[in-house]
């Protein structure tokens, strides 16, 4: 009999205690790609062992990079590049792998990357990446579902993003840091993961100015050297723990955070009545034992509330009496969690990309996580619900939350990974499973 994994959560009252936030998955994924730009070893420290990171490392190995773990650190050595392609088998597992295009272009002058796979939450195209490369003189063609990119000279020019894109900005940084061109990026994404990549590249000898602002200038250099680097803490993981604390009316101290990356999240939770106190330079106590009120949340680009926390915010607000409104301006259709939360008794209505939440008690149910952050949301709801919740689709959660069950349990939650016998999909699969099976996110 085939089995499927689930998170079994027994709503066990308020979370309490301390939790250490790990390194940012969405930074580590790009930092490891920077290793392709040097023939010297690059060590990225404290890398979370998540399935998305493992896919990224597999892509690097496919291109010829030597990859070795030393405890939590990853040693990467791209002495020579053997293969300039990223196969569909890997790209289809994770969209972010498209950003290896920039690194391969820089190091080898060419790249063949499969079209990223389907999407778990609405359209997620790569048109802005392609236009950016074209603006720098890269020739990009489509060959039977593969994008083939070739550089014929230095990458020089001005990229003007019609709207910011995190992956697109990372792709351009990687493509232009090594080489003789001068590239400018207008309307660059502001997310802290951009500045983190620029900082690593600059430590390797690159000349990148303005990362973290809308205007970035890259002076290509001849050579980049090896270095050691530690990624920024994961602001989305931190936010998910904050929302779990809030939804369970708990009192949790987060350690190892970058408070400046979480300003909007703090403001919104404070508006909802959660008390957030600085207990150290890198630690916050999140105390949700007081009275809470409904708030409206709109996810926008950094420095606003991140889209990656929109679903966990919705789960929290489902527990808060009153009416809240949730919108997502980055991924306006990122609402696969709603039907699942409704199975847990959440009173939510989604019309025209606007989610109206009438908070109240939740009850445990069997639900399915169609994407990573939907999984985060369902776990938050499960811990706040009466009774037992089983979150299926744990593979989605494994993409971005390291040792999630274990760490939540250390805060007093009752969360365990269990193996359940598979049922035929026609019998009792939740709707979202039928709609989005076999998809790539991240
Ligand atoms: N977009 C386009 N065309 C493009 C690129 C983007 O239309 O060529 C649109 C997207 O569809 C979206 C918006 O632009 O509506 C922003 O997308 P962006 O490119 O910024 O997102 P991304 O780089 O694909 C990263 C994170 C996501 C996070 C978004 C937004 C990684 C690996 N992924 O994706 O994280 O939601 O930025 O902050 O860094 C997650 O961790 O669960 C996750 C999905």
GROMACS .gro file of C-alpha atoms and ligand atoms in nm:
model
  486
    1UNK     CA    1   0.000   0.000   0.000
    2UNK     CA    2   0.141   0.342  -0.088
    3UNK     CA    3   0.163   0.591   0.194
    4UNK     CA    4   0.150   0.967   0.207
    5UNK     CA    5   0.292   1.194   0.473
    6UNK     CA    6   0.087   1.440   0.671
    7UNK     CA    7   0.139   1.677   0.958
    8UNK     CA    8  -0.090   1.574   1.237
    9UNK     CA    9  -0.165   1.867   1.460
   10UNK     CA   10  -0.368   1.859   1.777
   11UNK     CA   11  -0.476   2.210   1.866
   12UNK     CA   12  -0.293   2.229   2.195
   13UNK     CA   13  -0.329   2.580   2.324
   14UNK     CA   14  -0.084   2.870   2.328
   15UNK     CA   15   0.269   2.833   2.192
   16UNK     CA   16   0.537   2.933   2.440
   17UNK     CA   17   0.913   2.941   2.453
   18UNK     CA   18   1.208   3.037   2.235
   19UNK     CA   19   1.274   2.954   1.874
   20UNK     CA   20   1.584   3.016   1.665
   21UNK     CA   21   1.514   3.142   1.313
   22UNK     CA   22   1.716   2.971   1.039
   23UNK     CA   23   1.886   3.119   0.732
   24UNK     CA   24   1.663   3.245   0.453
   25UNK     CA   25   1.574   2.981   0.198
   26UNK     CA   26   1.500   3.249  -0.062
   27UNK     CA   27   1.844   3.399  -0.013
   28UNK     CA   28   2.041   3.073   0.010
   29UNK     CA   29   1.888   2.959  -0.320
   30UNK     CA   30   2.053   3.248  -0.507
   31UNK     CA   31   2.372   3.263  -0.301
   32UNK     CA   32   2.463   2.906  -0.395
   33UNK     CA   33   2.427   3.002  -0.763
   34UNK     CA   34   2.689   3.274  -0.720
   35UNK     CA   35   2.947   2.996  -0.676
   36UNK     CA   36   2.930   2.945  -1.054
   37UNK     CA   37   3.094   3.286  -1.102
   38UNK     CA   38   3.428   3.185  -0.952
   39UNK     CA   39   3.673   2.901  -1.003
   40UNK     CA   40   3.758   2.922  -0.633
   41UNK     CA   41   3.563   2.758  -0.351
   42UNK     CA   42   3.265   2.945  -0.208
   43UNK     CA   43   3.125   2.840   0.128
   44UNK     CA   44   2.772   2.933   0.225
   45UNK     CA   45   2.724   2.889   0.597
   46UNK     CA   46   2.421   2.762   0.785
   47UNK     CA   47   2.225   2.663   0.477
   48UNK     CA   48   1.882   2.518   0.557
   49UNK     CA   49   1.850   2.157   0.435
   50UNK     CA   50   1.525   2.210   0.247
   51UNK     CA   51   1.407   2.031  -0.063
   52UNK     CA   52   1.424   2.353  -0.270
   53UNK     CA   53   1.786   2.405  -0.167
   54UNK     CA   54   1.867   2.044  -0.254
   55UNK     CA   55   1.718   2.094  -0.602
   56UNK     CA   56   1.933   2.407  -0.645
   57UNK     CA   57   2.242   2.209  -0.545
   58UNK     CA   58   2.150   1.929  -0.785
   59UNK     CA   59   2.132   2.181  -1.069
   60UNK     CA   60   2.475   2.313  -0.975
   61UNK     CA   61   2.617   1.959  -0.968
   62UNK     CA   62   2.467   1.900  -1.311
   63UNK     CA   63   2.667   2.197  -1.442
   64UNK     CA   64   2.989   2.061  -1.288
   65UNK     CA   65   3.003   2.237  -0.951
   66UNK     CA   66   3.144   2.019  -0.671
   67UNK     CA   67   2.905   2.032  -0.378
   68UNK     CA   68   2.986   1.909  -0.028
   69UNK     CA   69   2.812   1.960   0.305
   70UNK     CA   70   3.022   2.023   0.611
   71UNK     CA   71   2.762   2.018   0.889
   72UNK     CA   72   2.530   2.310   0.812
   73UNK     CA   73   2.774   2.472   0.564
   74UNK     CA   74   2.779   2.404   0.191
   75UNK     CA   75   3.113   2.403   0.009
   76UNK     CA   76   3.079   2.481  -0.360
   77UNK     CA   77   3.360   2.464  -0.611
   78UNK     CA   78   3.300   2.552  -0.975
   79UNK     CA   79   3.651   2.483  -1.097
   80UNK     CA   80   3.514   2.432  -1.443
   81UNK     CA   81   3.170   2.430  -1.599
   82UNK     CA   82   3.089   2.101  -1.768
   83UNK     CA   83   2.731   2.157  -1.879
   84UNK     CA   84   2.546   2.482  -1.942
   85UNK     CA   85   2.194   2.341  -1.921
   86UNK     CA   86   1.939   2.300  -1.644
   87UNK     CA   87   1.721   2.001  -1.727
   88UNK     CA   88   1.341   1.997  -1.708
   89UNK     CA   89   1.358   1.718  -1.447
   90UNK     CA   90   1.501   1.977  -1.203
   91UNK     CA   91   1.363   2.310  -1.328
   92UNK     CA   92   1.010   2.169  -1.317
   93UNK     CA   93   1.054   2.106  -0.945
   94UNK     CA   94   1.139   2.466  -0.866
   95UNK     CA   95   1.084   2.785  -1.059
   96UNK     CA   96   1.372   2.962  -0.890
   97UNK     CA   97   1.610   2.739  -1.086
   98UNK     CA   98   1.548   2.968  -1.382
   99UNK     CA   99   1.792   3.211  -1.219
  100UNK     CA  100   2.081   2.975  -1.296
  101UNK     CA  101   2.051   3.129  -1.645
  102UNK     CA  102   2.224   3.448  -1.530
  103UNK     CA  103   2.505   3.261  -1.356
  104UNK     CA  104   2.571   3.037  -1.658
  105UNK     CA  105   2.563   3.333  -1.896
  106UNK     CA  106   2.823   3.511  -1.685
  107UNK     CA  107   3.057   3.217  -1.650
  108UNK     CA  108   3.009   3.029  -1.976
  109UNK     CA  109   2.839   3.276  -2.212
  110UNK     CA  110   2.543   3.048  -2.274
  111UNK     CA  111   2.263   2.866  -2.099
  112UNK     CA  112   1.981   2.629  -2.188
  113UNK     CA  113   1.706   2.628  -1.928
  114UNK     CA  114   1.378   2.443  -1.950
  115UNK     CA  115   1.062   2.642  -1.916
  116UNK     CA  116   0.975   2.642  -1.544
  117UNK     CA  117   0.689   2.404  -1.463
  118UNK     CA  118   0.327   2.481  -1.377
  119UNK     CA  119   0.230   2.711  -1.098
  120UNK     CA  120   0.068   2.639  -0.769
  121UNK     CA  121  -0.092   2.982  -0.736
  122UNK     CA  122  -0.181   3.163  -1.055
  123UNK     CA  123   0.041   3.268  -1.343
  124UNK     CA  124   0.412   3.307  -1.269
  125UNK     CA  125   0.576   3.397  -1.599
  126UNK     CA  126   0.943   3.473  -1.672
  127UNK     CA  127   0.883   3.735  -1.943
  128UNK     CA  128   1.054   4.011  -1.741
  129UNK     CA  129   1.370   3.801  -1.705
  130UNK     CA  130   1.381   3.748  -2.080
  131UNK     CA  131   1.319   4.116  -2.161
  132UNK     CA  132   1.592   4.215  -1.916
  133UNK     CA  133   1.843   3.986  -2.084
  134UNK     CA  134   1.742   4.119  -2.425
  135UNK     CA  135   1.803   4.476  -2.301
  136UNK     CA  136   2.159   4.372  -2.214
  137UNK     CA  137   2.222   4.227  -2.558
  138UNK     CA  138   2.165   3.860  -2.473
  139UNK     CA  139   2.006   3.658  -2.750
  140UNK     CA  140   1.730   3.442  -2.607
  141UNK     CA  141   1.540   3.192  -2.818
  142UNK     CA  142   1.287   2.920  -2.752
  143UNK     CA  143   1.391   2.573  -2.860
  144UNK     CA  144   1.122   2.312  -2.802
  145UNK     CA  145   1.028   2.436  -2.457
  146UNK     CA  146   1.384   2.527  -2.357
  147UNK     CA  147   1.506   2.884  -2.333
  148UNK     CA  148   1.845   2.914  -2.498
  149UNK     CA  149   2.042   3.225  -2.404
  150UNK     CA  150   2.369   3.339  -2.559
  151UNK     CA  151   2.597   3.630  -2.486
  152UNK     CA  152   2.795   3.760  -2.781
  153UNK     CA  153   2.984   4.040  -2.608
  154UNK     CA  154   2.989   4.229  -2.278
  155UNK     CA  155   2.649   4.264  -2.110
  156UNK     CA  156   2.596   4.637  -2.119
  157UNK     CA  157   2.282   4.843  -2.105
  158UNK     CA  158   1.990   4.952  -1.895
  159UNK     CA  159   1.721   4.714  -1.774
  160UNK     CA  160   1.394   4.885  -1.688
  161UNK     CA  161   1.162   4.642  -1.511
  162UNK     CA  162   0.798   4.734  -1.581
  163UNK     CA  163   0.729   4.605  -1.229
  164UNK     CA  164   0.981   4.470  -0.979
  165UNK     CA  165   1.073   4.102  -0.983
  166UNK     CA  166   1.291   3.938  -0.722
  167UNK     CA  167   1.409   3.652  -0.942
  168UNK     CA  168   1.453   3.882  -1.243
  169UNK     CA  169   1.672   4.121  -1.045
  170UNK     CA  170   1.882   3.829  -0.909
  171UNK     CA  171   1.919   3.690  -1.260
  172UNK     CA  172   2.056   4.022  -1.391
  173UNK     CA  173   2.296   4.062  -1.096
  174UNK     CA  174   2.440   3.717  -1.155
  175UNK     CA  175   2.464   3.769  -1.531
  176UNK     CA  176   2.645   4.101  -1.511
  177UNK     CA  177   2.871   4.083  -1.203
  178UNK     CA  178   3.136   3.896  -1.403
  179UNK     CA  179   3.233   4.044  -1.742
  180UNK     CA  180   3.337   4.372  -1.900
  181UNK     CA  181   3.001   4.544  -1.927
  182UNK     CA  182   2.826   4.807  -1.722
  183UNK     CA  183   2.462   4.734  -1.645
  184UNK     CA  184   2.199   4.948  -1.481
  185UNK     CA  185   1.874   4.822  -1.335
  186UNK     CA  186   1.579   5.054  -1.290
  187UNK     CA  187   1.284   4.950  -1.075
  188UNK     CA  188   1.486   4.671  -0.917
  189UNK     CA  189   1.319   4.459  -0.648
  190UNK     CA  190   1.390   4.584  -0.294
  191UNK     CA  191   1.362   4.255  -0.108
  192UNK     CA  192   1.650   4.197   0.137
  193UNK     CA  193   1.750   3.884  -0.057
  194UNK     CA  194   1.870   4.114  -0.339
  195UNK     CA  195   2.107   4.307  -0.113
  196UNK     CA  196   2.224   3.977   0.035
  197UNK     CA  197   2.326   3.842  -0.307
  198UNK     CA  198   2.494   4.173  -0.397
  199UNK     CA  199   2.686   4.163  -0.070
  200UNK     CA  200   2.814   3.812  -0.138
  201UNK     CA  201   2.912   3.906  -0.494
  202UNK     CA  202   3.087   4.221  -0.373
  203UNK     CA  203   3.280   4.014  -0.117
  204UNK     CA  204   3.388   3.797  -0.409
  205UNK     CA  205   3.520   4.112  -0.580
  206UNK     CA  206   3.218   4.237  -0.775
  207UNK     CA  207   3.131   4.607  -0.807
  208UNK     CA  208   2.758   4.637  -0.744
  209UNK     CA  209   2.613   4.962  -0.613
  210UNK     CA  210   2.261   5.038  -0.500
  211UNK     CA  211   2.132   4.687  -0.422
  212UNK     CA  212   1.832   4.726  -0.191
  213UNK     CA  213   1.725   5.043  -0.374
  214UNK     CA  214   1.527   5.068  -0.698
  215UNK     CA  215   1.837   5.165  -0.897
  216UNK     CA  216   2.134   4.929  -0.917
  217UNK     CA  217   2.455   4.974  -1.113
  218UNK     CA  218   2.685   4.680  -1.186
  219UNK     CA  219   3.038   4.728  -1.317
  220UNK     CA  220   3.144   4.389  -1.445
  221UNK     CA  221   3.482   4.261  -1.327
  222UNK     CA  222   3.727   4.015  -1.483
  223UNK     CA  223   3.744   3.771  -1.201
  224UNK     CA  224   3.562   3.682  -0.884
  225UNK     CA  225   3.727   3.499  -0.597
  226UNK     CA  226   3.602   3.252  -0.338
  227UNK     CA  227   3.473   3.351   0.004
  228UNK     CA  228   3.262   3.239   0.300
  229UNK     CA  229   2.921   3.392   0.357
  230UNK     CA  230   2.622   3.352   0.588
  231UNK     CA  231   2.274   3.429   0.448
  232UNK     CA  232   2.033   3.665   0.621
  233UNK     CA  233   1.779   3.507   0.858
  234UNK     CA  234   1.454   3.388   0.704
  235UNK     CA  235   1.202   3.668   0.747
  236UNK     CA  236   0.919   3.449   0.619
  237UNK     CA  237   0.995   3.170   0.862
  238UNK     CA  238   1.014   3.431   1.140
  239UNK     CA  239   0.680   3.578   1.030
  240UNK     CA  240   0.518   3.235   1.023
  241UNK     CA  241   0.630   3.169   1.383
  242UNK     CA  242   0.497   3.514   1.482
  243UNK     CA  243   0.160   3.434   1.326
  244UNK     CA  244   0.154   3.090   1.489
  245UNK     CA  245   0.219   3.257   1.824
  246UNK     CA  246  -0.056   3.510   1.753
  247UNK     CA  247  -0.313   3.255   1.630
  248UNK     CA  248  -0.265   3.038   1.942
  249UNK     CA  249  -0.262   3.343   2.171
  250UNK     CA  250   0.086   3.241   2.271
  251UNK     CA  251   0.400   3.407   2.399
  252UNK     CA  252   0.703   3.321   2.188
  253UNK     CA  253   1.052   3.468   2.166
  254UNK     CA  254   1.212   3.463   1.823
  255UNK     CA  255   1.590   3.461   1.819
  256UNK     CA  256   1.835   3.527   1.537
  257UNK     CA  257   1.609   3.762   1.342
  258UNK     CA  258   1.678   4.081   1.147
  259UNK     CA  259   1.420   4.317   1.302
  260UNK     CA  260   1.466   4.567   1.017
  261UNK     CA  261   1.336   4.303   0.772
  262UNK     CA  262   1.013   4.255   0.967
  263UNK     CA  263   0.898   4.611   1.030
  264UNK     CA  264   0.569   4.587   0.838
  265UNK     CA  265   0.484   4.252   0.993
  266UNK     CA  266   0.548   4.391   1.339
  267UNK     CA  267   0.334   4.698   1.270
  268UNK     CA  268   0.043   4.491   1.143
  269UNK     CA  269   0.050   4.247   1.435
  270UNK     CA  270   0.079   4.538   1.677
  271UNK     CA  271  -0.228   4.694   1.514
  272UNK     CA  272  -0.406   4.363   1.578
  273UNK     CA  273  -0.318   4.384   1.948
  274UNK     CA  274  -0.012   4.159   1.966
  275UNK     CA  275   0.261   4.297   2.195
  276UNK     CA  276   0.604   4.277   2.036
  277UNK     CA  277   0.898   4.366   2.257
  278UNK     CA  278   1.267   4.387   2.165
  279UNK     CA  279   1.452   4.156   2.401
  280UNK     CA  280   1.789   4.171   2.223
  281UNK     CA  281   1.937   4.320   1.907
  282UNK     CA  282   1.820   4.012   1.717
  283UNK     CA  283   1.531   3.886   1.929
  284UNK     CA  284   1.164   3.972   1.972
  285UNK     CA  285   0.913   3.853   2.227
  286UNK     CA  286   0.575   3.810   2.060
  287UNK     CA  287   0.302   3.815   2.322
  288UNK     CA  288  -0.050   3.753   2.195
  289UNK     CA  289  -0.214   3.689   2.531
  290UNK     CA  290  -0.405   4.019   2.529
  291UNK     CA  291  -0.721   4.111   2.342
  292UNK     CA  292  -0.690   4.098   1.963
  293UNK     CA  293  -0.881   4.286   1.694
  294UNK     CA  294  -0.942   4.225   1.324
  295UNK     CA  295  -0.715   4.410   1.079
  296UNK     CA  296  -0.692   4.445   0.701
  297UNK     CA  297  -0.382   4.306   0.530
  298UNK     CA  298  -0.256   4.378   0.180
  299UNK     CA  299   0.056   4.196   0.068
  300UNK     CA  300   0.285   4.414  -0.143
  301UNK     CA  301   0.652   4.426  -0.238
  302UNK     CA  302   0.914   4.483   0.031
  303UNK     CA  303   0.916   4.673   0.264
  304UNK     CA  304   0.543   4.596   0.293
  305UNK     CA  305   0.378   4.277   0.418
  306UNK     CA  306   0.528   3.993   0.211
  307UNK     CA  307   0.309   3.786  -0.017
  308UNK     CA  308   0.471   3.481   0.141
  309UNK     CA  309   0.297   3.570   0.469
  310UNK     CA  310  -0.040   3.654   0.317
  311UNK     CA  311  -0.180   3.302   0.368
  312UNK     CA  312  -0.045   3.262   0.724
  313UNK     CA  313  -0.194   3.608   0.803
  314UNK     CA  314  -0.529   3.486   0.670
  315UNK     CA  315  -0.510   3.180   0.897
  316UNK     CA  316  -0.436   3.400   1.198
  317UNK     CA  317  -0.717   3.644   1.113
  318UNK     CA  318  -0.958   3.350   1.082
  319UNK     CA  319  -0.918   3.316   1.462
  320UNK     CA  320  -0.969   3.686   1.547
  321UNK     CA  321  -1.325   3.806   1.612
  322UNK     CA  322  -1.438   4.078   1.372
  323UNK     CA  323  -1.409   4.127   0.999
  324UNK     CA  324  -1.073   4.139   0.821
  325UNK     CA  325  -0.996   4.191   0.454
  326UNK     CA  326  -0.692   4.029   0.289
  327UNK     CA  327  -0.550   4.109  -0.054
  328UNK     CA  328  -0.232   4.019  -0.239
  329UNK     CA  329  -0.096   4.268  -0.491
  330UNK     CA  330   0.210   4.055  -0.574
  331UNK     CA  331   0.032   3.726  -0.645
  332UNK     CA  332  -0.336   3.828  -0.660
  333UNK     CA  333  -0.454   3.464  -0.691
  334UNK     CA  334  -0.251   3.313  -0.413
  335UNK     CA  335  -0.551   3.177  -0.224
  336UNK     CA  336  -0.536   2.797  -0.251
  337UNK     CA  337  -0.550   2.781   0.128
  338UNK     CA  338  -0.897   2.937   0.148
  339UNK     CA  339  -1.101   2.628   0.053
  340UNK     CA  340  -0.895   2.427   0.300
  341UNK     CA  341  -0.943   2.676   0.586
  342UNK     CA  342  -1.315   2.671   0.510
  343UNK     CA  343  -1.303   2.295   0.579
  344UNK     CA  344  -1.178   2.393   0.925
  345UNK     CA  345  -1.480   2.614   0.982
  346UNK     CA  346  -1.320   2.943   0.876
  347UNK     CA  347  -1.577   3.193   0.757
  348UNK     CA  348  -1.403   3.329   0.452
  349UNK     CA  349  -1.538   3.464   0.124
  350UNK     CA  350  -1.317   3.521  -0.176
  351UNK     CA  351  -1.459   3.751  -0.439
  352UNK     CA  352  -1.267   3.938  -0.704
  353UNK     CA  353  -0.933   3.864  -0.541
  354UNK     CA  354  -1.049   4.005  -0.210
  355UNK     CA  355  -1.074   3.776   0.088
  356UNK     CA  356  -1.321   3.872   0.358
  357UNK     CA  357  -1.256   3.690   0.684
  358UNK     CA  358  -1.505   3.672   0.970
  359UNK     CA  359  -1.299   3.544   1.260
  360UNK     CA  360  -1.415   3.278   1.503
  361UNK     CA  361  -1.329   2.933   1.632
  362UNK     CA  362  -1.165   2.678   1.401
  363UNK     CA  363  -1.207   2.302   1.415
  364UNK     CA  364  -0.960   2.035   1.306
  365UNK     CA  365  -1.005   1.876   0.964
  366UNK     CA  366  -0.812   1.693   0.692
  367UNK     CA  367  -0.672   1.958   0.459
  368UNK     CA  368  -0.426   1.978   0.175
  369UNK     CA  369  -0.135   2.220   0.127
  370UNK     CA  370  -0.113   2.306  -0.242
  371UNK     CA  371   0.192   2.525  -0.197
  372UNK     CA  372   0.453   2.604   0.064
  373UNK     CA  373   0.295   2.909   0.226
  374UNK     CA  374  -0.053   2.756   0.211
  375UNK     CA  375   0.111   2.479   0.416
  376UNK     CA  376   0.240   2.737   0.664
  377UNK     CA  377  -0.110   2.882   0.690
  378UNK     CA  378  -0.277   2.545   0.746
  379UNK     CA  379  -0.026   2.455   1.017
  380UNK     CA  380  -0.095   2.790   1.190
  381UNK     CA  381  -0.469   2.723   1.170
  382UNK     CA  382  -0.425   2.363   1.291
  383UNK     CA  383  -0.244   2.475   1.605
  384UNK     CA  384  -0.523   2.723   1.679
  385UNK     CA  385  -0.810   2.481   1.604
  386UNK     CA  386  -1.005   2.257   1.839
  387UNK     CA  387  -0.925   1.892   1.776
  388UNK     CA  388  -0.704   1.722   1.520
  389UNK     CA  389  -0.595   1.862   1.185
  390UNK     CA  390  -0.409   1.659   0.927
  391UNK     CA  391  -0.223   1.865   0.669
  392UNK     CA  392  -0.159   1.659   0.356
  393UNK     CA  393   0.087   1.772   0.091
  394UNK     CA  394   0.373   1.792   0.341
  395UNK     CA  395   0.619   1.796   0.049
  396UNK     CA  396   0.513   2.158  -0.005
  397UNK     CA  397   0.602   2.242   0.354
  398UNK     CA  398   0.937   2.062   0.323
  399UNK     CA  399   1.034   2.307   0.050
  400UNK     CA  400   1.065   2.597   0.289
  401UNK     CA  401   1.023   2.519   0.661
  402UNK     CA  402   1.310   2.322   0.809
  403UNK     CA  403   1.224   2.063   1.078
  404UNK     CA  404   0.890   2.239   1.113
  405UNK     CA  405   0.708   1.980   1.327
  406UNK     CA  406   1.003   1.945   1.562
  407UNK     CA  407   1.048   2.317   1.612
  408UNK     CA  408   0.679   2.385   1.664
  409UNK     CA  409   0.669   2.097   1.912
  410UNK     CA  410   0.953   2.259   2.105
  411UNK     CA  411   0.715   2.554   2.153
  412UNK     CA  412   0.458   2.321   2.310
  413UNK     CA  413   0.250   2.250   1.999
  414UNK     CA  414   0.140   1.897   1.927
  415UNK     CA  415   0.266   1.852   1.570
  416UNK     CA  416   0.391   1.522   1.432
  417UNK     CA  417   0.468   1.384   1.093
  418UNK     CA  418   0.260   1.075   1.027
  419UNK     CA  419   0.228   0.831   0.738
  420UNK     CA  420  -0.125   0.767   0.613
  421UNK     CA  421  -0.240   0.505   0.367
  422UNK     CA  422  -0.317   0.656   0.027
  423UNK     CA  423  -0.678   0.665  -0.085
  424UNK     CA  424  -0.784   0.661  -0.450
  425UNK     CA  425  -0.793   1.025  -0.566
  426UNK     CA  426  -1.160   0.998  -0.666
  427UNK     CA  427  -1.262   0.903  -0.311
  428UNK     CA  428  -1.188   1.190  -0.079
  429UNK     CA  429  -0.919   1.416  -0.220
  430UNK     CA  430  -0.970   1.779  -0.141
  431UNK     CA  431  -1.059   2.000  -0.434
  432UNK     CA  432  -0.725   2.177  -0.450
  433UNK     CA  433  -0.541   1.846  -0.493
  434UNK     CA  434  -0.742   1.775  -0.802
  435UNK     CA  435  -0.685   2.119  -0.949
  436UNK     CA  436  -0.314   2.168  -0.896
  437UNK     CA  437  -0.152   1.824  -0.877
  438UNK     CA  438   0.215   1.804  -0.980
  439UNK     CA  439   0.308   2.168  -0.970
  440UNK     CA  440   0.616   2.375  -0.909
  441UNK     CA  441   0.634   2.672  -0.682
  442UNK     CA  442   0.914   2.838  -0.490
  443LIG     N1  443   0.635   3.834  -1.278
  443LIG     C1  444   0.603   3.844  -1.412
  443LIG     N2  445   0.699   3.819  -1.504
  443LIG     C2  446   0.825   3.783  -1.469
  443LIG     C3  447   0.858   3.773  -1.334
  443LIG     C4  448   0.760   3.798  -1.239
  443LIG     O1  449   0.491   3.875  -1.447
  443LIG     O2  450   0.909   3.762  -1.556
  443LIG     C5  451   0.533   3.864  -1.178
  443LIG     C6  452   0.496   3.743  -1.094
  443LIG     O3  453   0.400   3.664  -1.158
  443LIG     C7  454   0.447   3.809  -0.966
  443LIG     C8  455   0.537   3.931  -0.953
  443LIG     O4  456   0.588   3.955  -1.084
  443LIG     O5  457   0.315   3.852  -0.983
  443LIG     C9  458   0.655   3.917  -0.858
  443LIG     O6  459   0.726   3.798  -0.888
  443LIG     P1  460   0.881   3.782  -0.852
  443LIG     O7  461   0.955   3.760  -0.980
  443LIG     O8  462   0.924   3.893  -0.764
  443LIG     O9  463   0.880   3.646  -0.768
  443LIG     P2  464   0.985   3.529  -0.775
  443LIG    O10  465   1.121   3.582  -0.788
  443LIG    O11  466   0.940   3.426  -0.873
  443LIG    C10  467   1.030   3.520  -0.518
  443LIG    C11  468   1.021   3.419  -0.408
  443LIG    C12  469   0.875   3.388  -0.381
  443LIG    C13  470   0.806   3.519  -0.340
  443LIG    C14  471   0.825   3.624  -0.450
  443LIG    C15  472   0.771   3.760  -0.414
  443LIG    C16  473   1.220   3.287  -0.436
  443LIG    C17  474   1.280   3.157  -0.469
  443LIG     N3  475   1.089   3.297  -0.448
  443LIG    O12  476   0.967   3.463  -0.633
  443LIG    O13  477   0.874   3.300  -0.269
  443LIG    O14  478   0.670   3.495  -0.321
  443LIG    O15  479   0.966   3.640  -0.477
  443LIG    O16  480   0.835   3.808  -0.301
  443LIG    O17  481   1.290   3.379  -0.400
  443LIG    C18  482   0.802   3.115  -0.143
  443LIG    O18  483   0.907   3.122  -0.079
  443LIG    O19  484   0.703   3.044  -0.107
  443LIG    C19  485   0.789   3.190  -0.267
  443LIG    C20  486   0.701   3.159  -0.361
   0.00000   0.00000   0.00000
